[in-house]
mmCIF file of the C-alpha atoms, coordinates in Angstrom:
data_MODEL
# 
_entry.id   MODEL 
# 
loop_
_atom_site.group_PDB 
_atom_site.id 
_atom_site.type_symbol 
_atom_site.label_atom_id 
_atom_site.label_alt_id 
_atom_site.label_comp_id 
_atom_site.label_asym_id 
_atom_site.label_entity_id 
_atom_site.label_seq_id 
_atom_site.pdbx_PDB_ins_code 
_atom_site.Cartn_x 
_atom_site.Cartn_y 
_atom_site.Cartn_z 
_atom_site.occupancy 
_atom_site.B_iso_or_equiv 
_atom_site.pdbx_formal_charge 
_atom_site.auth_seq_id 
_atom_site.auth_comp_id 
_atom_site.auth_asym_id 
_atom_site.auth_atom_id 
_atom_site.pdbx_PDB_model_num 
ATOM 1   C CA . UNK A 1 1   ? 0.000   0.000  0.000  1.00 0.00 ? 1   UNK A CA 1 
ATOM 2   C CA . UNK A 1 2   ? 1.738   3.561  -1.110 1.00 0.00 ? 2   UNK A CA 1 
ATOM 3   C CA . UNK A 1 3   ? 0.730   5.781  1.667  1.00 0.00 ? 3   UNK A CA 1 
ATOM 4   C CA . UNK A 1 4   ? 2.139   9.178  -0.369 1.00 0.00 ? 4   UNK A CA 1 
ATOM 5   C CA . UNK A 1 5   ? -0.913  9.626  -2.091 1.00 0.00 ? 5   UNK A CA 1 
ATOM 6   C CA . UNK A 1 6   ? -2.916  9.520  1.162  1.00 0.00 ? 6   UNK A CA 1 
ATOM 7   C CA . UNK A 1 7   ? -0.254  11.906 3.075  1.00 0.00 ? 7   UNK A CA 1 
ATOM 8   C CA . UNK A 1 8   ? -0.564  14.257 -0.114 1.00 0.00 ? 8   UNK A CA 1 
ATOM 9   C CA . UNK A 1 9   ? -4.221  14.135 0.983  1.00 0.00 ? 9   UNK A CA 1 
ATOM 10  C CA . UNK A 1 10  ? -3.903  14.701 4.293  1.00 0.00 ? 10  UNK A CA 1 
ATOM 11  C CA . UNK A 1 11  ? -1.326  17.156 4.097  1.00 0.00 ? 11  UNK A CA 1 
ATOM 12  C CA . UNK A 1 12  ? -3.691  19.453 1.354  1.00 0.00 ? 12  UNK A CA 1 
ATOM 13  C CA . UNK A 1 13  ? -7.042  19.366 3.404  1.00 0.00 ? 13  UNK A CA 1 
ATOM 14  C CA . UNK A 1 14  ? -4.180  20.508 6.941  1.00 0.00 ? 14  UNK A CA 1 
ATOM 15  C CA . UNK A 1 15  ? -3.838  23.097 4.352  1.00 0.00 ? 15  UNK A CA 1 
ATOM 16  C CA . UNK A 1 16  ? -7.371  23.667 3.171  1.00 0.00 ? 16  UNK A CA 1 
ATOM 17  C CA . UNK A 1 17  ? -8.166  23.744 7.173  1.00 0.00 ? 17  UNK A CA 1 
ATOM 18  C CA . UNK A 1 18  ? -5.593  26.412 8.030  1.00 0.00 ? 18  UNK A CA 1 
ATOM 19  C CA . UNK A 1 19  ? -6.227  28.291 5.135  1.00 0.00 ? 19  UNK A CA 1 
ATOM 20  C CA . UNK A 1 20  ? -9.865  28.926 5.933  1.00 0.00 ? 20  UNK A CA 1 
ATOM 21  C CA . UNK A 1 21  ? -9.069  29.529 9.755  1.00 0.00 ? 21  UNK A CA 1 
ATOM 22  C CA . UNK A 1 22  ? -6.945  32.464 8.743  1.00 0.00 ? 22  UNK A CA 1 
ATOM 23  C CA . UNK A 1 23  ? -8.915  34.341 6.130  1.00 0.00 ? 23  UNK A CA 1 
ATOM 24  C CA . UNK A 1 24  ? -11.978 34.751 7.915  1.00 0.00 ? 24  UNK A CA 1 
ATOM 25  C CA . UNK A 1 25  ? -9.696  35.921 10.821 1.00 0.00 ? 25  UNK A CA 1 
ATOM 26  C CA . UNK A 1 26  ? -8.191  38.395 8.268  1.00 0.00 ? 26  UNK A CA 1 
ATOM 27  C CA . UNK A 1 27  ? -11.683 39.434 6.954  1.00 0.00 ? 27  UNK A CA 1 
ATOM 28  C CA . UNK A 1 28  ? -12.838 40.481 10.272 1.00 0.00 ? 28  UNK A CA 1 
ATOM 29  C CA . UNK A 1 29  ? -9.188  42.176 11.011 1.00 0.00 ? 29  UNK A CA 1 
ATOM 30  C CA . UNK A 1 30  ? -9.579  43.761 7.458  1.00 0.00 ? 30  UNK A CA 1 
ATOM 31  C CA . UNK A 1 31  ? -13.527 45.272 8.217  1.00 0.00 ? 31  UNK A CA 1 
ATOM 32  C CA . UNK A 1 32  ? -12.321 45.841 12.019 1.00 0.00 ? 32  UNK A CA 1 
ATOM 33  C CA . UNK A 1 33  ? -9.534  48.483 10.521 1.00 0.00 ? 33  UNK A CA 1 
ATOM 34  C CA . UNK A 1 34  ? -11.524 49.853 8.359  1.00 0.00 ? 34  UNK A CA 1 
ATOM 35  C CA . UNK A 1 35  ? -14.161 50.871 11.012 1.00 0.00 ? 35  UNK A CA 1 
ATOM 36  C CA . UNK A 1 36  ? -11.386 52.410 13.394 1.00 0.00 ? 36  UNK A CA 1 
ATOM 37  C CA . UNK A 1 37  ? -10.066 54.505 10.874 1.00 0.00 ? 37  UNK A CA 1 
ATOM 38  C CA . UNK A 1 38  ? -13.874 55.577 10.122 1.00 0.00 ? 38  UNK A CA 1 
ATOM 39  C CA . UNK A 1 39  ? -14.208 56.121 13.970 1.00 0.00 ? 39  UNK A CA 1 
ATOM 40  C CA . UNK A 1 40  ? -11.166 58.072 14.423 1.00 0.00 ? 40  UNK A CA 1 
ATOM 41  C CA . UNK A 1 41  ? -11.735 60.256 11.676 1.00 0.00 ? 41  UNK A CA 1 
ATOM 42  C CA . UNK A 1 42  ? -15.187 60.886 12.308 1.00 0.00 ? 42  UNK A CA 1 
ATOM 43  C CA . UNK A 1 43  ? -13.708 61.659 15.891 1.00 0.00 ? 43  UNK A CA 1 
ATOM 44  C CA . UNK A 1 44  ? -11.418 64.715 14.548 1.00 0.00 ? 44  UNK A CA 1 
ATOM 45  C CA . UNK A 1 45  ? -14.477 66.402 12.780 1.00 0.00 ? 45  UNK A CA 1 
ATOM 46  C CA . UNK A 1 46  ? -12.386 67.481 9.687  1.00 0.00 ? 46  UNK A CA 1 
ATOM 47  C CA . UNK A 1 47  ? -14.851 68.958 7.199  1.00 0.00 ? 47  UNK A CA 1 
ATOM 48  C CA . UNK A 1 48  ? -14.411 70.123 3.171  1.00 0.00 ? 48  UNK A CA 1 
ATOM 49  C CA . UNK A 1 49  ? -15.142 73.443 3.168  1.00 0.00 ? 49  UNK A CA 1 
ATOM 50  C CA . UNK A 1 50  ? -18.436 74.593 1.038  1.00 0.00 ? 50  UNK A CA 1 
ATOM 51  C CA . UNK A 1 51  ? -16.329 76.482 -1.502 1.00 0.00 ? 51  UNK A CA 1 
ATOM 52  C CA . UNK A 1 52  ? -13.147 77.902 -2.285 1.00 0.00 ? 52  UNK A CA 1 
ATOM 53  C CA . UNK A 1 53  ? -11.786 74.675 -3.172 1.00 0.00 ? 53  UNK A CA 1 
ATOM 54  C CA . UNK A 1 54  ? -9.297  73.554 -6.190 1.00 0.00 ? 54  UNK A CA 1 
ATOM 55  C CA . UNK A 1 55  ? -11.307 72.075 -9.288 1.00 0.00 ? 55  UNK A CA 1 
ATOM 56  C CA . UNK A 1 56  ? -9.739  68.534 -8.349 1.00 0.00 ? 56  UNK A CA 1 
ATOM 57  C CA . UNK A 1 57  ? -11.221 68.760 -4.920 1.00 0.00 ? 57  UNK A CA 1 
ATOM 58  C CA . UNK A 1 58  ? -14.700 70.273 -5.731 1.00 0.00 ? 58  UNK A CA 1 
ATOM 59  C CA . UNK A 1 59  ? -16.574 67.115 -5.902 1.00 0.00 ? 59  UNK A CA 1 
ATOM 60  C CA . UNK A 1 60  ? -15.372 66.766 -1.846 1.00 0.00 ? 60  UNK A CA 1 
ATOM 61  C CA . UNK A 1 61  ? -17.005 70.332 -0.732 1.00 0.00 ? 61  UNK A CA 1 
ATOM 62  C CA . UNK A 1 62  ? -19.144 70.424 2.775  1.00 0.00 ? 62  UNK A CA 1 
ATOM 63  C CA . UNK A 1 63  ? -18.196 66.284 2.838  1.00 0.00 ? 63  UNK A CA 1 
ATOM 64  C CA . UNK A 1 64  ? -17.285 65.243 6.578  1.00 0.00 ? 64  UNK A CA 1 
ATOM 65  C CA . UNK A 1 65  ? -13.106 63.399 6.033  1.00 0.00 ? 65  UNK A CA 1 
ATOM 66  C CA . UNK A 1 66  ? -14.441 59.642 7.017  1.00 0.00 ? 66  UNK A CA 1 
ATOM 67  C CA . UNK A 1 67  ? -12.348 57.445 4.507  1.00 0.00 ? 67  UNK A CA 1 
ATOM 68  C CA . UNK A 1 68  ? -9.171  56.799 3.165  1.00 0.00 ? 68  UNK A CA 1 
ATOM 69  C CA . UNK A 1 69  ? -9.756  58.742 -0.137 1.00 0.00 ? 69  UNK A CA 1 
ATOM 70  C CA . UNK A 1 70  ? -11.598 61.504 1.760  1.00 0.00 ? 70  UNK A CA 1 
ATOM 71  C CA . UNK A 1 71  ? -8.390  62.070 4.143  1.00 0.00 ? 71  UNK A CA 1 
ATOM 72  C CA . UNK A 1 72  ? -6.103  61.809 1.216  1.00 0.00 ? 72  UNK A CA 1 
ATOM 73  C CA . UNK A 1 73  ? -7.782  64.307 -0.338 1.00 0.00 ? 73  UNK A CA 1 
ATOM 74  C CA . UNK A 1 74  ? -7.744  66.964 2.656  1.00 0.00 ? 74  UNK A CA 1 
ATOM 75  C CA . UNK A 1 75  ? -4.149  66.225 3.071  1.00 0.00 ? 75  UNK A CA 1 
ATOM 76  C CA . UNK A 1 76  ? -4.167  67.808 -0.651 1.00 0.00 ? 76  UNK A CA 1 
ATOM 77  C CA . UNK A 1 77  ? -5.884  70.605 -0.081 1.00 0.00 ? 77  UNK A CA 1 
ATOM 78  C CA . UNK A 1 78  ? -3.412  71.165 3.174  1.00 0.00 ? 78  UNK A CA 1 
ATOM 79  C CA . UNK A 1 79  ? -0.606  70.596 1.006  1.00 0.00 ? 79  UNK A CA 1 
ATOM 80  C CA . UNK A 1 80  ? -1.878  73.640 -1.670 1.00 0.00 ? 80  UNK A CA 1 
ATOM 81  C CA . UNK A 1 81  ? -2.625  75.271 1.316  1.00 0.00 ? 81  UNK A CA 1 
ATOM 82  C CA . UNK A 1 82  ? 0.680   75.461 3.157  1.00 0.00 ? 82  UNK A CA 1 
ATOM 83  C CA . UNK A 1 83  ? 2.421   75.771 -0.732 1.00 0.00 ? 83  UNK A CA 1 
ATOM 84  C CA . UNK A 1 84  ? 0.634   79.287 -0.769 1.00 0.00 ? 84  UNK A CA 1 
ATOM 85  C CA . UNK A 1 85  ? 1.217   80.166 2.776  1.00 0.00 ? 85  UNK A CA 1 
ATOM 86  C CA . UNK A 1 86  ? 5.301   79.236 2.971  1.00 0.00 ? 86  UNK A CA 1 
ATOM 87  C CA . UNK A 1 87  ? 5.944   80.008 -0.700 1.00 0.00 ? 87  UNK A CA 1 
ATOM 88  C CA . UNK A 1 88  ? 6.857   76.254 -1.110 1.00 0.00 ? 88  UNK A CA 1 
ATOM 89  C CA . UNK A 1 89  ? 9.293   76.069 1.277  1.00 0.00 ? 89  UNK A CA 1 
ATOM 90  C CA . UNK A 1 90  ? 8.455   73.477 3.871  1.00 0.00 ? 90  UNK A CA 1 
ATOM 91  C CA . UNK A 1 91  ? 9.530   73.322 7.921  1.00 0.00 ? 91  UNK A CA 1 
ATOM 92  C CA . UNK A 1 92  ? 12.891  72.300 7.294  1.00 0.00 ? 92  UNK A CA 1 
ATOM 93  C CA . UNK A 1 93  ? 13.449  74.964 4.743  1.00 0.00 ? 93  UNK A CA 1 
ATOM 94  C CA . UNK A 1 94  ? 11.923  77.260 7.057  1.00 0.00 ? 94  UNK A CA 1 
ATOM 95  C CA . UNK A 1 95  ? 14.201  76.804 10.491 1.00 0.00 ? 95  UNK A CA 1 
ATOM 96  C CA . UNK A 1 96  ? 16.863  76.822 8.225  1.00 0.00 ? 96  UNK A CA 1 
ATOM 97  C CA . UNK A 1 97  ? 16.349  80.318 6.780  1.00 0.00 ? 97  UNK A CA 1 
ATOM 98  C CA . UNK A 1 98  ? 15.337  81.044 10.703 1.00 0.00 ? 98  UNK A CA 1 
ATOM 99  C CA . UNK A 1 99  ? 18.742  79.692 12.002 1.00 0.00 ? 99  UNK A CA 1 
ATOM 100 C CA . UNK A 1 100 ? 21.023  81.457 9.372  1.00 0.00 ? 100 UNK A CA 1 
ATOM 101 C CA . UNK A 1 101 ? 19.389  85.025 10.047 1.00 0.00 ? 101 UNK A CA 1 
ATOM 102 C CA . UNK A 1 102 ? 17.599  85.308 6.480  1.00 0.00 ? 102 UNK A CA 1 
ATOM 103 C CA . UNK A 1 103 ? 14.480  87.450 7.842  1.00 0.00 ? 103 UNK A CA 1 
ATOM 104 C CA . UNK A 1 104 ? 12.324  88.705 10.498 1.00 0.00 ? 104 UNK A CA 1 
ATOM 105 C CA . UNK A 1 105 ? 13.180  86.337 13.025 1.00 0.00 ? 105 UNK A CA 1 
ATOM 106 C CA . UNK A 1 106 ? 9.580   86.888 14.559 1.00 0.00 ? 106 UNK A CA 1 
ATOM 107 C CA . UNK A 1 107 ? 7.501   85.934 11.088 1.00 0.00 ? 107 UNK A CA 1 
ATOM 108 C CA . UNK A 1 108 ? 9.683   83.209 10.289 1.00 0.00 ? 108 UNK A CA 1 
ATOM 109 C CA . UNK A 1 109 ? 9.073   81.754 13.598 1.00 0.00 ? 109 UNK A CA 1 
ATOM 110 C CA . UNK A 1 110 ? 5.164   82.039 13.047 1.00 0.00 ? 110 UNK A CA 1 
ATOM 111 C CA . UNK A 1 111 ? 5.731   80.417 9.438  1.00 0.00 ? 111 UNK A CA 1 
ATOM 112 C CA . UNK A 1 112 ? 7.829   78.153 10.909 1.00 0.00 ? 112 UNK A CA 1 
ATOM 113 C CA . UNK A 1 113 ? 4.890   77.122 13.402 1.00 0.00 ? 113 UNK A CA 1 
ATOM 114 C CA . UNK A 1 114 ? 2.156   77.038 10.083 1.00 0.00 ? 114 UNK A CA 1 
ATOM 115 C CA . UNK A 1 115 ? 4.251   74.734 8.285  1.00 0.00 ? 115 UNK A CA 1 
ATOM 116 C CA . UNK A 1 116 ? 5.346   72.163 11.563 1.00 0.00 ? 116 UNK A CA 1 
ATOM 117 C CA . UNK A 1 117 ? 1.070   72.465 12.264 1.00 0.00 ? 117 UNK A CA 1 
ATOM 118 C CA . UNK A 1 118 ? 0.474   71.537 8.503  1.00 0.00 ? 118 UNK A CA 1 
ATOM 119 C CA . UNK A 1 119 ? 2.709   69.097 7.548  1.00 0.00 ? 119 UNK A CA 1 
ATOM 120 C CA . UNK A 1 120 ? 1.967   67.412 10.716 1.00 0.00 ? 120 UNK A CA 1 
ATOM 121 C CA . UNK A 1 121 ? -2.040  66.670 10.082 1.00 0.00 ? 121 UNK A CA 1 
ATOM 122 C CA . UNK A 1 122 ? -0.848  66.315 6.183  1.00 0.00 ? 122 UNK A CA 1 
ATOM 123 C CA . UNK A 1 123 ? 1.187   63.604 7.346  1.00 0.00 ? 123 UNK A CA 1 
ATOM 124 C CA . UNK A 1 124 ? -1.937  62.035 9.935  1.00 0.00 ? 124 UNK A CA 1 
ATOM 125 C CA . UNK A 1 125 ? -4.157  61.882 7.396  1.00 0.00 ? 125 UNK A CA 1 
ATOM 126 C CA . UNK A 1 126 ? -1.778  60.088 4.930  1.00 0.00 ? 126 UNK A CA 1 
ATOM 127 C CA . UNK A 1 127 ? -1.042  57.504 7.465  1.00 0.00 ? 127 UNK A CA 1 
ATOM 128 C CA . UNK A 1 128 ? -5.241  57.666 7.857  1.00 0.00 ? 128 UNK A CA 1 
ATOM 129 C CA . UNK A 1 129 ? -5.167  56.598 3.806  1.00 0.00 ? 129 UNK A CA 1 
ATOM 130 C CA . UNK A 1 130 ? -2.398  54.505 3.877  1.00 0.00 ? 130 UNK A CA 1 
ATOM 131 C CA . UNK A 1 131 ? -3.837  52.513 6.580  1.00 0.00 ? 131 UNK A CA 1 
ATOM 132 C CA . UNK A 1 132 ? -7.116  52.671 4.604  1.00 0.00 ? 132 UNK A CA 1 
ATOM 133 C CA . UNK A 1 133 ? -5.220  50.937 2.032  1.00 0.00 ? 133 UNK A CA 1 
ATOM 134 C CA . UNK A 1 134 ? -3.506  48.302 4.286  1.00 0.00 ? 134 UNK A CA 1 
ATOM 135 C CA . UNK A 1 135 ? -7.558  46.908 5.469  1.00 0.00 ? 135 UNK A CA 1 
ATOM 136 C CA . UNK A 1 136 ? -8.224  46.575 1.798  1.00 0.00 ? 136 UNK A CA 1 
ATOM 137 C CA . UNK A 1 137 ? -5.036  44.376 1.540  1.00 0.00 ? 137 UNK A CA 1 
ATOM 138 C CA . UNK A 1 138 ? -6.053  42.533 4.639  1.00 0.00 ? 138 UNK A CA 1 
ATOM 139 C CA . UNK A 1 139 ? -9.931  42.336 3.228  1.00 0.00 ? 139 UNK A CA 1 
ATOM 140 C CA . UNK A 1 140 ? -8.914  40.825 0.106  1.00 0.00 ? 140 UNK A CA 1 
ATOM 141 C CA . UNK A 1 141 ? -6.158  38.794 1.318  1.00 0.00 ? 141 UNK A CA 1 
ATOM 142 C CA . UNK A 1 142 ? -8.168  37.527 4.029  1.00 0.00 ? 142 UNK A CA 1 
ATOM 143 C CA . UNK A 1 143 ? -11.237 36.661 0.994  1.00 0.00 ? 143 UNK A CA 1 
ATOM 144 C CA . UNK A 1 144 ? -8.536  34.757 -1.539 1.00 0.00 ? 144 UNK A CA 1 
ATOM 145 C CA . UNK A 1 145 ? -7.275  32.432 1.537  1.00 0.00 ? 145 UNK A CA 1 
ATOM 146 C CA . UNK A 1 146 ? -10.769 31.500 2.657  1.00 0.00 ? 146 UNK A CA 1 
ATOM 147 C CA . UNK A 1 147 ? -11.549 30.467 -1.183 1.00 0.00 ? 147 UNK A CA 1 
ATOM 148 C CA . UNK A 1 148 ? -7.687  29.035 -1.621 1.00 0.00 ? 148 UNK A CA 1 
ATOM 149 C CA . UNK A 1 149 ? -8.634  27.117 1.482  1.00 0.00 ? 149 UNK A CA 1 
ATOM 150 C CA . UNK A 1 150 ? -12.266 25.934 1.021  1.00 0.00 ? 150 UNK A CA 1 
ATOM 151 C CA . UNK A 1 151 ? -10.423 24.834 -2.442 1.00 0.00 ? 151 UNK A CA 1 
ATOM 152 C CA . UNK A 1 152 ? -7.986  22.453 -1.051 1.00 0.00 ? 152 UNK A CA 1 
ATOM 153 C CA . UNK A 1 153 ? -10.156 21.084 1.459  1.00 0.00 ? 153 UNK A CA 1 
ATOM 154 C CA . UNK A 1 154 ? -12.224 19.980 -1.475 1.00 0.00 ? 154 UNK A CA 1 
ATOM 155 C CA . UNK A 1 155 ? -9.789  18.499 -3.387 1.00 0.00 ? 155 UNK A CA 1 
ATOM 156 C CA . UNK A 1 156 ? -8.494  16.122 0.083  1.00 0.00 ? 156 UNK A CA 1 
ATOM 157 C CA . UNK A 1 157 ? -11.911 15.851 0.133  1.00 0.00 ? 157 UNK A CA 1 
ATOM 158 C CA . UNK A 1 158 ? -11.890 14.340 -3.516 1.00 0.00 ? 158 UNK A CA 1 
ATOM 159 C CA . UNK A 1 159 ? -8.765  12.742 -3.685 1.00 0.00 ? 159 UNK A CA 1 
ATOM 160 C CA . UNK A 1 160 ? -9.850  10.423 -0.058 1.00 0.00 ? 160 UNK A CA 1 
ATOM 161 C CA . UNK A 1 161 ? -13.193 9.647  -2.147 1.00 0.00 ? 161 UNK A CA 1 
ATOM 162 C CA . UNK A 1 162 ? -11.279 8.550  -5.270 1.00 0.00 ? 162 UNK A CA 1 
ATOM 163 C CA . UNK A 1 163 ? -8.726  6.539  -3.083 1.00 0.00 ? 163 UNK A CA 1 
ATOM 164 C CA . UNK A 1 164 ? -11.744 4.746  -1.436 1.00 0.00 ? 164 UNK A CA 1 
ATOM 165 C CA . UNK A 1 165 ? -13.094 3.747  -4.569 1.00 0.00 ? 165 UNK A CA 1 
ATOM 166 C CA . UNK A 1 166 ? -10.003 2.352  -6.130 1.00 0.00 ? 166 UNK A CA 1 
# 
């Protein structure tokens, strides 16, 4: 009796089993992420303003920041935003010129202060999008492992009922 065949078995429905232990685990993981980052950003209150804003960001006006996209977006209109107010030059460009004496010490500071403030939430709500991104990864990871895994544990499934008939 050749026992491969049945360890081959065996071994793919192990698989199978594991496999669709972890991607329902991942699913919920995936949706659970997904609905913290909704939560948190609901929590900060950030709101498109009503008008004013640039013709790639209109479709966004007077919408509540409560997705991935949405915060992406506002850390856009941040980024135009502090462009205009620093003249492009960001925080590090800033203390720079403030170190080596370029300027009124006083508005540089306050610049300074605009542009640490800005590129801070810039940077929260790109790690709010990025994270946004990560669930879907999770989500659809977490979907292709359950269906990898009901898969195998089919084919064991199979292959035991085509060894007992032979």
């Amino acid at each position: 009796m050749n026992l491969a065949p049945r360890r081959a078995g065996a071994l793919i429905g192990l698989t199978g089993i594991a496999l669709t232990t972890a991607g329902p685990v991942m699913l919920l993981r995936g949706r659970g992420g997904r609905q913290e980052i909704r939560a948190e950003l609901a929590a900060q209150r950030i709101t498109f303003p009503h008008h004013g804003l640039p013709g790639h960001l209109a479709r966004f006006a007077g919408r509540p920041v409560r997705t991935g996209g949405e915060a992406h977006a506002y850390a856009e209109l941040i980024k135009d935003h502090l462009t205009r107010a620093t003249g492009g030059r960001t925080y590090a460009e800033i203390t720079d010129e403030l170190h080596a004496g370029g300027g009124d010490a006083d508005k540089l500071a306050e610049l300074r202060q605009t542009a640490f403030m800005g590129e801070t939430l810039r940077a929260s709500l790109l790690s709010a999008y990025q994270a946004w991104h990560l669930t879907t990864l999770v989500t659809g990871l977490g979907a292709l492992l359950t269906g990898a895994g009901a898969a195998l544990v089919a084919t064991a499934n199979a292959l035991e009922a085509d060894r007992r008939h032979t």
